Short mmCIF file of N, CA, C and O in Angstrom, two decimals:
data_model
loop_
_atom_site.label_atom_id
_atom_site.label_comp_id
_atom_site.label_asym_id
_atom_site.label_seq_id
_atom_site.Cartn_x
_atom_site.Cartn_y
_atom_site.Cartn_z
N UNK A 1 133.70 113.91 130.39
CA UNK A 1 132.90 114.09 129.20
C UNK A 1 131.65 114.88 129.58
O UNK A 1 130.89 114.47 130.46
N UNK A 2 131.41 116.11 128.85
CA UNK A 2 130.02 116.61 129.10
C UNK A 2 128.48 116.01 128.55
O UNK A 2 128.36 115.24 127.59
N UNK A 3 127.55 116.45 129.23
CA UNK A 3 126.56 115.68 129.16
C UNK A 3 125.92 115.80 127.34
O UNK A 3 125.31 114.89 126.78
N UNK A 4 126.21 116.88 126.84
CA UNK A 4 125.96 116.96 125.48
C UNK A 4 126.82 116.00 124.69
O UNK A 4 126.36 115.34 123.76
N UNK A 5 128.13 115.95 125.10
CA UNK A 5 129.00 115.07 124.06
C UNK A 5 128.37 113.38 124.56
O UNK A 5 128.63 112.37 123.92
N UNK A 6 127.49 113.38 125.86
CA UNK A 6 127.13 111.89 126.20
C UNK A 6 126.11 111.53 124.98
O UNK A 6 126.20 110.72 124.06
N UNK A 7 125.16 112.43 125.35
CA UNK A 7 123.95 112.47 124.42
C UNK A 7 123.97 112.31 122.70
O UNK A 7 123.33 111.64 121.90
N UNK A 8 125.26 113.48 122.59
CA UNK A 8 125.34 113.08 121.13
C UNK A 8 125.66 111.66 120.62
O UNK A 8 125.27 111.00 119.65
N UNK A 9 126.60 111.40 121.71
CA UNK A 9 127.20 109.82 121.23
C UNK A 9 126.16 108.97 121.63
O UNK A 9 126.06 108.33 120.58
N UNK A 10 124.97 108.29 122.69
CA UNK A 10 124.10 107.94 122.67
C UNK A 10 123.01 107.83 121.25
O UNK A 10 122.39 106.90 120.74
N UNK A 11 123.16 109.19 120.98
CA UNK A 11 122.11 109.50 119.28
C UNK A 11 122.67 109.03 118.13
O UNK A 11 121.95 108.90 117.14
N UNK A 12 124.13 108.69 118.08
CA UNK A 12 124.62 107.91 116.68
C UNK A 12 124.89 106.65 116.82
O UNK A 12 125.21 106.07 115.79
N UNK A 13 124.84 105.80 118.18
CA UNK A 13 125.08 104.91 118.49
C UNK A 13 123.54 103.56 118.20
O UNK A 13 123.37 102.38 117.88
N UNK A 14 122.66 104.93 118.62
CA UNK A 14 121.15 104.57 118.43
C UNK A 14 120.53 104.05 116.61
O UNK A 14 119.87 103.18 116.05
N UNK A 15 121.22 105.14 116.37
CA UNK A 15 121.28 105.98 114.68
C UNK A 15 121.97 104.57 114.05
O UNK A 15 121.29 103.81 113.35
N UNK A 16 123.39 104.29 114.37
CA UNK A 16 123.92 102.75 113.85
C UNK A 16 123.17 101.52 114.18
O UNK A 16 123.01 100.67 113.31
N UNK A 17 122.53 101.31 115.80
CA UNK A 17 121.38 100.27 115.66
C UNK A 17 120.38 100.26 114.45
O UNK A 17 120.05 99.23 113.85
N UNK A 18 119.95 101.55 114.16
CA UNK A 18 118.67 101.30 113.61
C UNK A 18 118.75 100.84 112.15
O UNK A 18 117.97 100.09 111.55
N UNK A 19 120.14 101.61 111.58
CA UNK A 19 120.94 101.02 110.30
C UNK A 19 121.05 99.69 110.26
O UNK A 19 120.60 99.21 109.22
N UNK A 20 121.52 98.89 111.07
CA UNK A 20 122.02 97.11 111.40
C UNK A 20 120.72 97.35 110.86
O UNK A 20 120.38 97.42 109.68
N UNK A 21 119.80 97.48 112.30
CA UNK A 21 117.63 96.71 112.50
C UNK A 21 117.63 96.76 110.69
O UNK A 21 117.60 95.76 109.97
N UNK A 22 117.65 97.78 110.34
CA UNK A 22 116.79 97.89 109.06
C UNK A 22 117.68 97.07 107.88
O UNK A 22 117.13 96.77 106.82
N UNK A 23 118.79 96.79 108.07
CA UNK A 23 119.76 95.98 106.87
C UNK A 23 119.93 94.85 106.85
O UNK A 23 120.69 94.28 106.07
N UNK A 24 118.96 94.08 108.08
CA UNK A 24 118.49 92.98 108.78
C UNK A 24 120.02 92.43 109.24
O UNK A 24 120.35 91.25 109.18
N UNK A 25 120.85 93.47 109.69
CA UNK A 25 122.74 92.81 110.24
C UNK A 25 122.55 92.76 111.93
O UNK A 25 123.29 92.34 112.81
N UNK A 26 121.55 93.23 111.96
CA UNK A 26 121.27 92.51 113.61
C UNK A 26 119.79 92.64 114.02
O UNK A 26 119.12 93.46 113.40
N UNK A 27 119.05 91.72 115.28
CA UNK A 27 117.63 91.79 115.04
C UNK A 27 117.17 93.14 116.13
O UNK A 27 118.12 93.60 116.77
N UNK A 28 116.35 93.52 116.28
CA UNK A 28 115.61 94.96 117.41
C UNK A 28 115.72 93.56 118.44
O UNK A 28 115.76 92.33 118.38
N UNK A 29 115.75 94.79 119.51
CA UNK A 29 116.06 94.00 120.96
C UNK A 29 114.15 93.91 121.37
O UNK A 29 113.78 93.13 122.24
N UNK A 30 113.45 94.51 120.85
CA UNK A 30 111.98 94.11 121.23
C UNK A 30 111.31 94.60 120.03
O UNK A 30 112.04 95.35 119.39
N UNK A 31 110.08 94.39 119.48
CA UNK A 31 109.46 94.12 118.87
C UNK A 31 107.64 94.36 119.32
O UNK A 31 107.16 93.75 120.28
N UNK A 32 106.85 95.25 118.53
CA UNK A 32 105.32 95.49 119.05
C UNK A 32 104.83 95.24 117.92
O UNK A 32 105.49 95.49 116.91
N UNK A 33 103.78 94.79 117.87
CA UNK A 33 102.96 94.73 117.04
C UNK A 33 101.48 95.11 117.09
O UNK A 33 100.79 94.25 117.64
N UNK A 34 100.82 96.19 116.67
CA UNK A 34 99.94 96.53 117.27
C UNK A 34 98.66 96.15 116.10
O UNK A 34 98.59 96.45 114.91
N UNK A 35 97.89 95.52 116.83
CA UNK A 35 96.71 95.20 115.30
C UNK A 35 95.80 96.46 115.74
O UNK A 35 95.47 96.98 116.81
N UNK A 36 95.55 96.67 114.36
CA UNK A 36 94.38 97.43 114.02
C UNK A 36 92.98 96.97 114.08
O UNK A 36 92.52 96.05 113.40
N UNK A 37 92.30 97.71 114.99
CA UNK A 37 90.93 97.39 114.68
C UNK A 37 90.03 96.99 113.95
O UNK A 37 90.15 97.28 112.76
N UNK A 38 88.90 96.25 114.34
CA UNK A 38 88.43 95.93 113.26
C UNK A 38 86.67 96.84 113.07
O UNK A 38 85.54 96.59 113.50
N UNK A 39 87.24 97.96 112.18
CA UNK A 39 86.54 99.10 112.60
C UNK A 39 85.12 98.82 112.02
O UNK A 39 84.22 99.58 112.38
N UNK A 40 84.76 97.60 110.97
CA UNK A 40 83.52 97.32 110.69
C UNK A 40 82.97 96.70 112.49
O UNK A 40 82.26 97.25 113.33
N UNK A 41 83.54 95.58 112.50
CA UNK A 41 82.92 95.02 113.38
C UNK A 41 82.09 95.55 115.00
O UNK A 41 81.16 95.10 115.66
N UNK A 42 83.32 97.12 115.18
CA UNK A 42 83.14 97.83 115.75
C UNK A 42 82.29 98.81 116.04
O UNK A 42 81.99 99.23 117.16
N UNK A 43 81.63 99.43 114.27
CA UNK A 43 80.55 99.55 113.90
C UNK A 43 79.68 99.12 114.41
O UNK A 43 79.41 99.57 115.52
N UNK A 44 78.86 98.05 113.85
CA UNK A 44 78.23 97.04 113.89
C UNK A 44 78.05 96.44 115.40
O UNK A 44 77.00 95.85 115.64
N UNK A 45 78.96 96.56 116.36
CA UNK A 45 78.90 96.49 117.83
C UNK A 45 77.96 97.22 118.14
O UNK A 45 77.06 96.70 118.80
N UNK A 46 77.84 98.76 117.73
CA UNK A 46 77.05 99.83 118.60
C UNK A 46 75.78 99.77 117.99
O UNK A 46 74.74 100.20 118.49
N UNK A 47 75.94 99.02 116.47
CA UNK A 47 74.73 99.20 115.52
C UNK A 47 74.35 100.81 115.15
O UNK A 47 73.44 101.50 115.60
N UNK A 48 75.56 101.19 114.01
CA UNK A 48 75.24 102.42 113.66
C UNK A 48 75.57 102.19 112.24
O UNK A 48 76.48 101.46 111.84
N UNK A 49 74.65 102.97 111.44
CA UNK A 49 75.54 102.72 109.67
C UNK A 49 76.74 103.45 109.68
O UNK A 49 77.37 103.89 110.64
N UNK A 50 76.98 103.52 108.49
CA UNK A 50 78.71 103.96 108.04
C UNK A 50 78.06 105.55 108.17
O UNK A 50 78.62 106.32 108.96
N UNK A 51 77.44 105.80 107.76
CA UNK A 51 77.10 107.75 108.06
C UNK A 51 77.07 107.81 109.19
O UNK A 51 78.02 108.42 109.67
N UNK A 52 76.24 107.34 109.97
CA UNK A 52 76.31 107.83 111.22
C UNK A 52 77.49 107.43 111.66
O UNK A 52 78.01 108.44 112.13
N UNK A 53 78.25 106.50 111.77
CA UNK A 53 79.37 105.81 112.43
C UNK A 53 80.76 106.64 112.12
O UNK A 53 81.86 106.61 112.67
N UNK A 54 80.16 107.49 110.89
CA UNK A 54 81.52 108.32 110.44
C UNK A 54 81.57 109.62 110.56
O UNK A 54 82.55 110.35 110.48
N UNK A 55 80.03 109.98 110.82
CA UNK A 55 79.95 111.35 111.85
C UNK A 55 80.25 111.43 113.21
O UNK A 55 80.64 112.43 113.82
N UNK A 56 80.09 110.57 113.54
CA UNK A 56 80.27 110.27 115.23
C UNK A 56 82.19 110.40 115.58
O UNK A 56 82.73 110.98 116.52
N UNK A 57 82.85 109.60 114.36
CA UNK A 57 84.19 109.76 114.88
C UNK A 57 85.30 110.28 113.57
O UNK A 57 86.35 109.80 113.14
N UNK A 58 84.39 111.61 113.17
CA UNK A 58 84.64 112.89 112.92
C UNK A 58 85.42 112.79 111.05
O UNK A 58 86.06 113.71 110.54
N UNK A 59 85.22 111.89 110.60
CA UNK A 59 85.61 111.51 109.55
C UNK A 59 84.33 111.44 107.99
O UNK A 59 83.10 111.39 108.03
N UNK A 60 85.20 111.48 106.85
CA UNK A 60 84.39 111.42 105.95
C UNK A 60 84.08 109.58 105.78
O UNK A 60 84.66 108.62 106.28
N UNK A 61 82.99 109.67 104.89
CA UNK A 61 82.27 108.07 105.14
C UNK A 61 83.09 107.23 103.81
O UNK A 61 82.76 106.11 103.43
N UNK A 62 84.41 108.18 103.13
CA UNK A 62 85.19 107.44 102.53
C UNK A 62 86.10 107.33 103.17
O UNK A 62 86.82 106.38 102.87
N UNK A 63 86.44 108.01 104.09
CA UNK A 63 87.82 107.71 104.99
C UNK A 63 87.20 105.88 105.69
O UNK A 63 87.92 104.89 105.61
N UNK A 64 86.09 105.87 106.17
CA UNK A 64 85.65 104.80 107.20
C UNK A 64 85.66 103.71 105.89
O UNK A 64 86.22 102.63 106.01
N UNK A 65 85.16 104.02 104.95
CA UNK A 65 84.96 102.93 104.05
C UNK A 65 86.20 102.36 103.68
O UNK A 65 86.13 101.19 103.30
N UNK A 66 87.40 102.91 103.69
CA UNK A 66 88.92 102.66 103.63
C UNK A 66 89.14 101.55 104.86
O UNK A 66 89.30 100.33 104.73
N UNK A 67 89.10 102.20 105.89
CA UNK A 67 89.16 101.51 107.01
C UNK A 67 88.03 100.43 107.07
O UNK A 67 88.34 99.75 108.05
N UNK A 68 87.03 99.99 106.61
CA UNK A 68 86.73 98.86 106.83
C UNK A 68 86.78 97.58 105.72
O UNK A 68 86.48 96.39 105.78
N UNK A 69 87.42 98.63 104.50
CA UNK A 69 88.09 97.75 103.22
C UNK A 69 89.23 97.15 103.72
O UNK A 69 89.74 96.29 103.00
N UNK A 70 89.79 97.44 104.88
CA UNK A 70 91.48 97.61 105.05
C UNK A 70 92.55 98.10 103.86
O UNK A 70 93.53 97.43 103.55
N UNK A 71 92.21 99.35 103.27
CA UNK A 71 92.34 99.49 102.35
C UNK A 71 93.59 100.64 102.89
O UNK A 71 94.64 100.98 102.35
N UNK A 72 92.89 101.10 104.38
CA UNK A 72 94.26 101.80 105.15
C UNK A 72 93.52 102.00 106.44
O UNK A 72 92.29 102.09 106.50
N UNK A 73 94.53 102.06 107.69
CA UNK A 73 94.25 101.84 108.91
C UNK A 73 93.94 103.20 109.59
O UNK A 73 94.64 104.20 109.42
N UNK A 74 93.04 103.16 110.23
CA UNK A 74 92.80 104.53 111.32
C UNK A 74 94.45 104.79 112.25
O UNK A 74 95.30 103.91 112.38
N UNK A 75 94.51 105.78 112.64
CA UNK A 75 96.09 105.75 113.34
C UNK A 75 95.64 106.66 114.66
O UNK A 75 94.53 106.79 115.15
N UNK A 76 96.92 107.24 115.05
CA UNK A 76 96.66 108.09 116.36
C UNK A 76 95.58 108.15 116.79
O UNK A 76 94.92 107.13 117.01
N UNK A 77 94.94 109.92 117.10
CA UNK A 77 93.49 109.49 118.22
C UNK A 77 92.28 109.06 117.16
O UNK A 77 91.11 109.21 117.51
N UNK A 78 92.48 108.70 116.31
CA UNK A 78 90.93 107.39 116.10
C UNK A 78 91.22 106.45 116.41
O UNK A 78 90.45 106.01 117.27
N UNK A 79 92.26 105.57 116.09
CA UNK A 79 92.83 104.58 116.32
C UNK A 79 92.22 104.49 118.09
O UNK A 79 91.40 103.67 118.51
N UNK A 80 92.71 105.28 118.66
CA UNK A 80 92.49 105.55 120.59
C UNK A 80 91.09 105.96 120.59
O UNK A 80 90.74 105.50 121.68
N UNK A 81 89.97 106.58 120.06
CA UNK A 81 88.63 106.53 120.02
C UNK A 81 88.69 105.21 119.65
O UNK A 81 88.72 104.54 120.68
N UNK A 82 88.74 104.38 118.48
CA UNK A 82 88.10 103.27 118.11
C UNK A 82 88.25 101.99 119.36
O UNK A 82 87.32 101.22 119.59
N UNK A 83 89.34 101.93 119.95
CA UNK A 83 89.34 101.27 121.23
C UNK A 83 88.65 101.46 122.14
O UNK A 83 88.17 100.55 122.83
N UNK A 84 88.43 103.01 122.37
CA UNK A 84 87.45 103.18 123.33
C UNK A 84 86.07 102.95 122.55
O UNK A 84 85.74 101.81 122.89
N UNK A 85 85.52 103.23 122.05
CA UNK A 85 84.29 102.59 121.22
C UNK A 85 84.27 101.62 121.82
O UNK A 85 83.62 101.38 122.84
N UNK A 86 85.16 100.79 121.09
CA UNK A 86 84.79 99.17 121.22
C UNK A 86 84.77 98.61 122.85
O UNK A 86 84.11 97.69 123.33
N UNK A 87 85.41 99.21 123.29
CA UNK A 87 85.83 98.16 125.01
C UNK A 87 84.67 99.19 126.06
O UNK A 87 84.17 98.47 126.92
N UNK A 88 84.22 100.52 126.13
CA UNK A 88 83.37 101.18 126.55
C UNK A 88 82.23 101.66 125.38
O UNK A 88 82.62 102.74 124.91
N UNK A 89 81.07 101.26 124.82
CA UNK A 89 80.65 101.58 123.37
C UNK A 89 79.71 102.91 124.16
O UNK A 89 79.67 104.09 123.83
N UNK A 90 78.90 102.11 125.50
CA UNK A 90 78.36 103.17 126.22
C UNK A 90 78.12 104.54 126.32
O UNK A 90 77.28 105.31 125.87
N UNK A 91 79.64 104.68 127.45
CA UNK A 91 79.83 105.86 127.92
C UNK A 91 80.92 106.40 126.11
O UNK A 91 81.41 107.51 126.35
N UNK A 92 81.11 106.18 125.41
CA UNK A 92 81.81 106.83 124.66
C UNK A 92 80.23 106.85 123.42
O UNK A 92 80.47 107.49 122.40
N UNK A 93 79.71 106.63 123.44
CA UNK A 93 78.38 107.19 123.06
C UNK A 93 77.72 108.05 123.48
O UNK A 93 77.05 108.82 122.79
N UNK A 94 77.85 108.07 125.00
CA UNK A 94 76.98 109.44 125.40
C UNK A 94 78.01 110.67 125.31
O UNK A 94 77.60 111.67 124.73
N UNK A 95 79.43 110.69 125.89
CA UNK A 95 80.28 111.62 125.80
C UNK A 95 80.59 112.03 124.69
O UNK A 95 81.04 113.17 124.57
N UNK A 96 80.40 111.04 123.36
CA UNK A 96 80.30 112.63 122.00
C UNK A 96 79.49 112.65 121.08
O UNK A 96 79.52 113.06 119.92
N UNK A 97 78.45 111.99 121.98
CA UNK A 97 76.54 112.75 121.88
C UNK A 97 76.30 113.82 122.59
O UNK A 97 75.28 114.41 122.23
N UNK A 98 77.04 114.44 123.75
CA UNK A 98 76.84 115.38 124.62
C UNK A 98 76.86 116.97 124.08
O UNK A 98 76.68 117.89 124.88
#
């Protein structure tokens, strides 16, 4: 068997798991759950208002106001700024004050 006909069959085999996962006919073999920040509190860590706090990580101050309504979640790299915020508030203060 060539390595393309492996692959393809690997990709529909994958393709039928995810059909079962989602038709609840069998459960995902692992499971993540990733919580979202809690981007007020995070705020409020560095002690900055919502303007400044929403200039700093490049957003409008209704996008942040969403996110601290939980009204919808920051994702990709804010989501990865807002972690760094919070666990380094420091050095991720001076590096995009610089």
């Amino acid at each position: 068997m060539n390595m393309e006909k492996t692959l393809f069959d690997d990709l529909v085999q994958s393709l039928k798991e995810a059909d079962a996962i989602t038709k609840g006919k069998t459960k995902a073999s692992r499971r993540f759950d990733v919580t979202p920040p809690d981007v007020k509190a995070v705020r409020e860590q560095i002690g900055l208002s919502q303007s400044e706090f929403a200039r700093l990580m490049r957003v409008s101050i209704k996008t942040l106001q969403n996110w601290e309504q939980h009204r919808r979640n920051p994702t990709g790299p804010a989501a990865a700024l807002l972690k760094i915020v919070s666990t380094a508030p420091e050095v991720a203060l001076k590096s995009l004050h610089a």
